[in-house]
Amino acid sequence: MPKRRFHLVGIGPLFEDLIVDVQAKYTHEIRYERGMMKHLCLEAGLKEAATRFGRSTGGSAANVVCTLSRLGDYSLGYFTKLGLDAISEWLINDLRGFGVNTDGIIREEGEAGASIIVTDPTIRDRSIISHRGIGDIMSPIDIRRKKNTFLTPNGTTLTASQELQRLKQLWI
């Protein structure tokens, strides 16, 4: 497989984001050292109709790469590990739909990450419950397996600080 030069390569777990908009009957503010935090409070056992339910590809790096794809003619790639499950397949197809090269995605036994994002549009805030999936256990060996897929990109975007350590492995 020939190397390609990319403007930007996203690195990190991919998530299937399930987005649920609700109108919380209560919010609660708690003061922390960092400042005030507002919490959505949903009554235990509550069965509430969502005002909206959606699905999208998520993860910080994926959000950046997909958004950039809408802004111009950029060559974009993605590096992560995904499972052999249907959600992983959906995530790959969604990235391809954004014009993102998925040659850097490793497939093996396991499952994709998933997040449930509960939002309340009236207070413009959200709570996220995540399972990072197989993409969170990438190793230096995985990086070396796909090292030749990409020439040094002009930039990278990472999902979390763990990916910075993994990225450093590329040049060791």
PDB file of C-alpha atoms in Angstrom:
ATOM      1  CA  MET A   1       0.000   0.000   0.000  1.00  0.00           C
ATOM      2  CA  PRO A   2       1.582   3.332  -1.018  1.00  0.00           C
ATOM      3  CA  LYS A   3       2.037   6.073   1.541  1.00  0.00           C
ATOM      4  CA  ARG A   4      -0.108   9.179   1.245  1.00  0.00           C
ATOM      5  CA  ARG A   5       0.446  12.632   2.633  1.00  0.00           C
ATOM      6  CA  PHE A   6      -2.469  13.971   4.637  1.00  0.00           C
ATOM      7  CA  HIS A   7      -3.261  17.453   5.825  1.00  0.00           C
ATOM      8  CA  LEU A   8      -4.542  15.964   9.078  1.00  0.00           C
ATOM      9  CA  VAL A   9      -4.736  12.512  10.661  1.00  0.00           C
ATOM     10  CA  GLY A  10      -7.112  11.830  13.550  1.00  0.00           C
ATOM     11  CA  ILE A  11      -5.837   9.440  16.213  1.00  0.00           C
ATOM     12  CA  GLY A  12      -7.946   7.878  18.941  1.00  0.00           C
ATOM     13  CA  PRO A  13     -11.008   5.823  19.748  1.00  0.00           C
ATOM     14  CA  LEU A  14     -14.104   6.185  17.591  1.00  0.00           C
ATOM     15  CA  PHE A  15     -17.493   6.212  19.248  1.00  0.00           C
ATOM     16  CA  GLU A  16     -21.025   5.588  18.144  1.00  0.00           C
ATOM     17  CA  ASP A  17     -22.700   8.568  19.797  1.00  0.00           C
ATOM     18  CA  LEU A  18     -26.347   8.093  20.700  1.00  0.00           C
ATOM     19  CA  ILE A  19     -27.667  11.581  21.389  1.00  0.00           C
ATOM     20  CA  VAL A  20     -30.814  12.009  23.446  1.00  0.00           C
ATOM     21  CA  ASP A  21     -32.388  15.406  24.071  1.00  0.00           C
ATOM     22  CA  VAL A  22     -34.544  15.597  27.185  1.00  0.00           C
ATOM     23  CA  GLN A  23     -36.010  18.412  29.173  1.00  0.00           C
ATOM     24  CA  ALA A  24     -34.744  17.851  32.700  1.00  0.00           C
ATOM     25  CA  LYS A  25     -37.251  18.829  35.339  1.00  0.00           C
ATOM     26  CA  TYR A  26     -34.431  19.695  37.726  1.00  0.00           C
ATOM     27  CA  THR A  27     -30.883  20.954  37.575  1.00  0.00           C
ATOM     28  CA  HIS A  28     -28.501  21.180  40.466  1.00  0.00           C
ATOM     29  CA  GLU A  29     -25.466  23.432  40.769  1.00  0.00           C
ATOM     30  CA  ILE A  30     -22.428  22.372  42.780  1.00  0.00           C
ATOM     31  CA  ARG A  31     -19.428  24.597  43.439  1.00  0.00           C
ATOM     32  CA  TYR A  32     -16.064  22.892  42.904  1.00  0.00           C
ATOM     33  CA  GLU A  33     -12.522  24.280  43.100  1.00  0.00           C
ATOM     34  CA  ARG A  34     -12.629  24.787  39.326  1.00  0.00           C
ATOM     35  CA  GLY A  35     -15.915  26.656  39.478  1.00  0.00           C
ATOM     36  CA  MET A  36     -19.618  26.024  39.311  1.00  0.00           C
ATOM     37  CA  MET A  37     -20.928  22.846  37.646  1.00  0.00           C
ATOM     38  CA  LYS A  38     -24.541  22.400  36.617  1.00  0.00           C
ATOM     39  CA  HIS A  39     -25.928  18.859  36.728  1.00  0.00           C
ATOM     40  CA  LEU A  40     -28.904  17.460  34.877  1.00  0.00           C
ATOM     41  CA  CYS A  41     -31.124  15.673  37.361  1.00  0.00           C
ATOM     42  CA  LEU A  42     -33.368  12.933  36.068  1.00  0.00           C
ATOM     43  CA  GLU A  43     -35.655  11.247  38.551  1.00  0.00           C
ATOM     44  CA  ALA A  44     -34.772   7.590  39.224  1.00  0.00           C
ATOM     45  CA  GLY A  45     -37.189   5.271  37.465  1.00  0.00           C
ATOM     46  CA  LEU A  46     -38.398   8.132  35.303  1.00  0.00           C
ATOM     47  CA  LYS A  47     -39.759   7.248  31.896  1.00  0.00           C
ATOM     48  CA  GLU A  48     -39.499  10.426  29.895  1.00  0.00           C
ATOM     49  CA  ALA A  49     -40.047  10.937  26.210  1.00  0.00           C
ATOM     50  CA  ALA A  50     -36.992  12.249  24.424  1.00  0.00           C
ATOM     51  CA  THR A  51     -37.490  15.392  22.379  1.00  0.00           C
ATOM     52  CA  ARG A  52     -34.868  14.141  19.902  1.00  0.00           C
ATOM     53  CA  PHE A  53     -32.863  10.986  19.369  1.00  0.00           C
ATOM     54  CA  GLY A  54     -29.877  10.876  17.031  1.00  0.00           C
ATOM     55  CA  ARG A  55     -26.811   8.877  16.083  1.00  0.00           C
ATOM     56  CA  SER A  56     -23.424  10.090  14.885  1.00  0.00           C
ATOM     57  CA  THR A  57     -19.747   9.227  14.754  1.00  0.00           C
ATOM     58  CA  GLY A  58     -17.980  10.654  17.776  1.00  0.00           C
ATOM     59  CA  GLY A  59     -14.733  11.083  19.625  1.00  0.00           C
ATOM     60  CA  SER A  60     -12.825  14.367  19.753  1.00  0.00           C
ATOM     61  CA  ALA A  61     -10.442  13.513  16.933  1.00  0.00           C
ATOM     62  CA  ALA A  62     -13.274  12.200  14.743  1.00  0.00           C
ATOM     63  CA  ASN A  63     -15.284  15.370  15.358  1.00  0.00           C
ATOM     64  CA  VAL A  64     -12.361  17.527  14.207  1.00  0.00           C
ATOM     65  CA  VAL A  65     -11.613  15.427  11.114  1.00  0.00           C
ATOM     66  CA  CYS A  66     -15.276  15.229  10.035  1.00  0.00           C
ATOM     67  CA  THR A  67     -15.815  18.962  10.580  1.00  0.00           C
ATOM     68  CA  LEU A  68     -12.687  19.821   8.597  1.00  0.00           C
ATOM     69  CA  SER A  69     -13.945  17.646   5.736  1.00  0.00           C
ATOM     70  CA  ARG A  70     -16.905  20.015   5.368  1.00  0.00           C
ATOM     71  CA  LEU A  71     -14.719  23.116   5.204  1.00  0.00           C
ATOM     72  CA  GLY A  72     -12.649  22.422   2.142  1.00  0.00           C
ATOM     73  CA  ASP A  73     -10.648  20.079   0.003  1.00  0.00           C
ATOM     74  CA  TYR A  74      -8.427  18.482   2.632  1.00  0.00           C
ATOM     75  CA  SER A  75      -6.752  15.087   2.572  1.00  0.00           C
ATOM     76  CA  LEU A  76      -7.771  13.469   5.863  1.00  0.00           C
ATOM     77  CA  GLY A  77      -6.954  10.133   7.468  1.00  0.00           C
ATOM     78  CA  TYR A  78      -7.799   8.279  10.654  1.00  0.00           C
ATOM     79  CA  PHE A  79      -5.804   5.889  12.838  1.00  0.00           C
ATOM     80  CA  THR A  80      -7.471   3.698  15.451  1.00  0.00           C
ATOM     81  CA  LYS A  81      -8.442   0.146  16.275  1.00  0.00           C
ATOM     82  CA  LEU A  82     -11.996  -1.121  15.743  1.00  0.00           C
ATOM     83  CA  GLY A  83     -13.723  -4.426  16.273  1.00  0.00           C
ATOM     84  CA  LEU A  84     -15.371  -6.782  13.841  1.00  0.00           C
ATOM     85  CA  ASP A  85     -18.869  -5.741  14.953  1.00  0.00           C
ATOM     86  CA  ALA A  86     -21.603  -3.977  12.976  1.00  0.00           C
ATOM     87  CA  ILE A  87     -21.081  -0.674  14.812  1.00  0.00           C
ATOM     88  CA  SER A  88     -17.398  -0.648  13.808  1.00  0.00           C
ATOM     89  CA  GLU A  89     -18.433  -1.203  10.193  1.00  0.00           C
ATOM     90  CA  TRP A  90     -20.948   1.656  10.443  1.00  0.00           C
ATOM     91  CA  LEU A  91     -18.272   3.990  11.879  1.00  0.00           C
ATOM     92  CA  ILE A  92     -15.863   3.208   9.029  1.00  0.00           C
ATOM     93  CA  ASN A  93     -18.553   3.812   6.411  1.00  0.00           C
ATOM     94  CA  ASP A  94     -19.547   7.075   8.089  1.00  0.00           C
ATOM     95  CA  LEU A  95     -15.933   8.331   8.051  1.00  0.00           C
ATOM     96  CA  ARG A  96     -15.649   7.370   4.390  1.00  0.00           C
ATOM     97  CA  GLY A  97     -18.834   9.346   3.747  1.00  0.00           C
ATOM     98  CA  PHE A  98     -16.966  12.395   5.049  1.00  0.00           C
ATOM     99  CA  GLY A  99     -14.110  11.653   2.649  1.00  0.00           C
ATOM    100  CA  VAL A 100     -11.775  10.428   5.409  1.00  0.00           C
ATOM    101  CA  ASN A 101      -9.225   7.749   4.448  1.00  0.00           C
ATOM    102  CA  THR A 102      -9.697   4.734   6.724  1.00  0.00           C
ATOM    103  CA  ASP A 103      -6.618   2.714   5.711  1.00  0.00           C
ATOM    104  CA  GLY A 104      -5.135   3.420   9.157  1.00  0.00           C
ATOM    105  CA  ILE A 105      -7.908   1.558  10.966  1.00  0.00           C
ATOM    106  CA  ILE A 106      -6.930  -1.817  12.422  1.00  0.00           C
ATOM    107  CA  ARG A 107      -9.709  -4.418  12.654  1.00  0.00           C
ATOM    108  CA  GLU A 108      -9.637  -7.243  15.175  1.00  0.00           C
ATOM    109  CA  GLU A 109     -11.846  -9.045  17.665  1.00  0.00           C
ATOM    110  CA  GLY A 110     -13.570  -6.576  19.967  1.00  0.00           C
ATOM    111  CA  GLU A 111     -16.126  -3.814  19.800  1.00  0.00           C
ATOM    112  CA  ALA A 112     -16.277  -0.143  18.968  1.00  0.00           C
ATOM    113  CA  GLY A 113     -16.657   2.540  21.584  1.00  0.00           C
ATOM    114  CA  ALA A 114     -20.102   3.904  22.351  1.00  0.00           C
ATOM    115  CA  SER A 115     -21.424   6.955  24.153  1.00  0.00           C
ATOM    116  CA  ILE A 116     -24.825   7.999  25.339  1.00  0.00           C
ATOM    117  CA  ILE A 117     -25.032  11.770  25.349  1.00  0.00           C
ATOM    118  CA  VAL A 118     -27.954  13.202  27.288  1.00  0.00           C
ATOM    119  CA  THR A 119     -28.548  16.850  26.503  1.00  0.00           C
ATOM    120  CA  ASP A 120     -30.959  19.474  27.692  1.00  0.00           C
ATOM    121  CA  PRO A 121     -31.127  22.182  25.016  1.00  0.00           C
ATOM    122  CA  THR A 122     -32.802  24.614  27.414  1.00  0.00           C
ATOM    123  CA  ILE A 123     -29.694  24.800  29.601  1.00  0.00           C
ATOM    124  CA  ARG A 124     -27.219  24.072  26.783  1.00  0.00           C
ATOM    125  CA  ASP A 125     -25.394  21.323  28.610  1.00  0.00           C
ATOM    126  CA  ARG A 126     -24.885  17.595  28.413  1.00  0.00           C
ATOM    127  CA  SER A 127     -23.824  14.497  30.293  1.00  0.00           C
ATOM    128  CA  ILE A 128     -21.828  11.760  28.568  1.00  0.00           C
ATOM    129  CA  ILE A 129     -21.607   8.088  29.498  1.00  0.00           C
ATOM    130  CA  SER A 130     -18.894   6.340  27.470  1.00  0.00           C
ATOM    131  CA  HIS A 131     -17.442   2.922  26.813  1.00  0.00           C
ATOM    132  CA  ARG A 132     -14.145   3.503  24.981  1.00  0.00           C
ATOM    133  CA  GLY A 133     -14.048   0.110  23.271  1.00  0.00           C
ATOM    134  CA  ILE A 134     -11.108  -1.579  21.587  1.00  0.00           C
ATOM    135  CA  GLY A 135      -9.734   1.734  20.272  1.00  0.00           C
ATOM    136  CA  ASP A 136      -8.608   2.558  23.793  1.00  0.00           C
ATOM    137  CA  ILE A 137      -6.152  -0.337  23.873  1.00  0.00           C
ATOM    138  CA  MET A 138      -3.972   0.554  20.908  1.00  0.00           C
ATOM    139  CA  SER A 139      -0.365  -0.356  21.513  1.00  0.00           C
ATOM    140  CA  PRO A 140       3.024   0.553  20.037  1.00  0.00           C
ATOM    141  CA  ILE A 141       2.767  -2.696  18.040  1.00  0.00           C
ATOM    142  CA  ASP A 142      -0.491  -1.458  16.480  1.00  0.00           C
ATOM    143  CA  ILE A 143       1.170   1.811  15.553  1.00  0.00           C
ATOM    144  CA  ARG A 144       4.053  -0.004  13.907  1.00  0.00           C
ATOM    145  CA  ARG A 145       1.565  -2.168  11.958  1.00  0.00           C
ATOM    146  CA  LYS A 146       0.110   0.935  10.300  1.00  0.00           C
ATOM    147  CA  LYS A 147       3.179   3.181  10.427  1.00  0.00           C
ATOM    148  CA  ASN A 148       3.758   2.905   6.693  1.00  0.00           C
ATOM    149  CA  THR A 149       0.180   3.877   5.832  1.00  0.00           C
ATOM    150  CA  PHE A 150       0.847   7.587   6.303  1.00  0.00           C
ATOM    151  CA  LEU A 151       3.680   9.916   5.487  1.00  0.00           C
ATOM    152  CA  THR A 152       4.188  12.477   8.225  1.00  0.00           C
ATOM    153  CA  PRO A 153       0.948  14.483   8.191  1.00  0.00           C
ATOM    154  CA  ASN A 154       0.856  18.258   8.384  1.00  0.00           C
ATOM    155  CA  GLY A 155      -1.041  17.843  11.641  1.00  0.00           C
ATOM    156  CA  THR A 156      -2.707  15.405  13.995  1.00  0.00           C
ATOM    157  CA  THR A 157      -5.708  15.667  16.254  1.00  0.00           C
ATOM    158  CA  LEU A 158      -5.951  13.427  19.275  1.00  0.00           C
ATOM    159  CA  THR A 159      -8.896  12.189  21.319  1.00  0.00           C
ATOM    160  CA  ALA A 160      -7.005  12.195  24.627  1.00  0.00           C
ATOM    161  CA  SER A 161      -3.551  12.577  26.110  1.00  0.00           C
ATOM    162  CA  GLN A 162      -3.020   8.796  25.901  1.00  0.00           C
ATOM    163  CA  GLU A 163      -2.887   9.166  22.130  1.00  0.00           C
ATOM    164  CA  LEU A 164       0.046  11.590  22.474  1.00  0.00           C
ATOM    165  CA  GLN A 165       2.099   8.807  24.047  1.00  0.00           C
ATOM    166  CA  ARG A 166       1.039   6.451  21.265  1.00  0.00           C
ATOM    167  CA  LEU A 167       1.954   9.033  18.646  1.00  0.00           C
ATOM    168  CA  LYS A 168       5.434   9.387  20.144  1.00  0.00           C
ATOM    169  CA  GLN A 169       5.847   5.654  19.524  1.00  0.00           C
ATOM    170  CA  LEU A 170       5.735   6.352  15.777  1.00  0.00           C
ATOM    171  CA  TRP A 171       9.113   8.029  15.901  1.00  0.00           C
ATOM    172  CA  ILE A 172      10.837   5.658  18.341  1.00  0.00           C
TER     173      ILE A 172
END
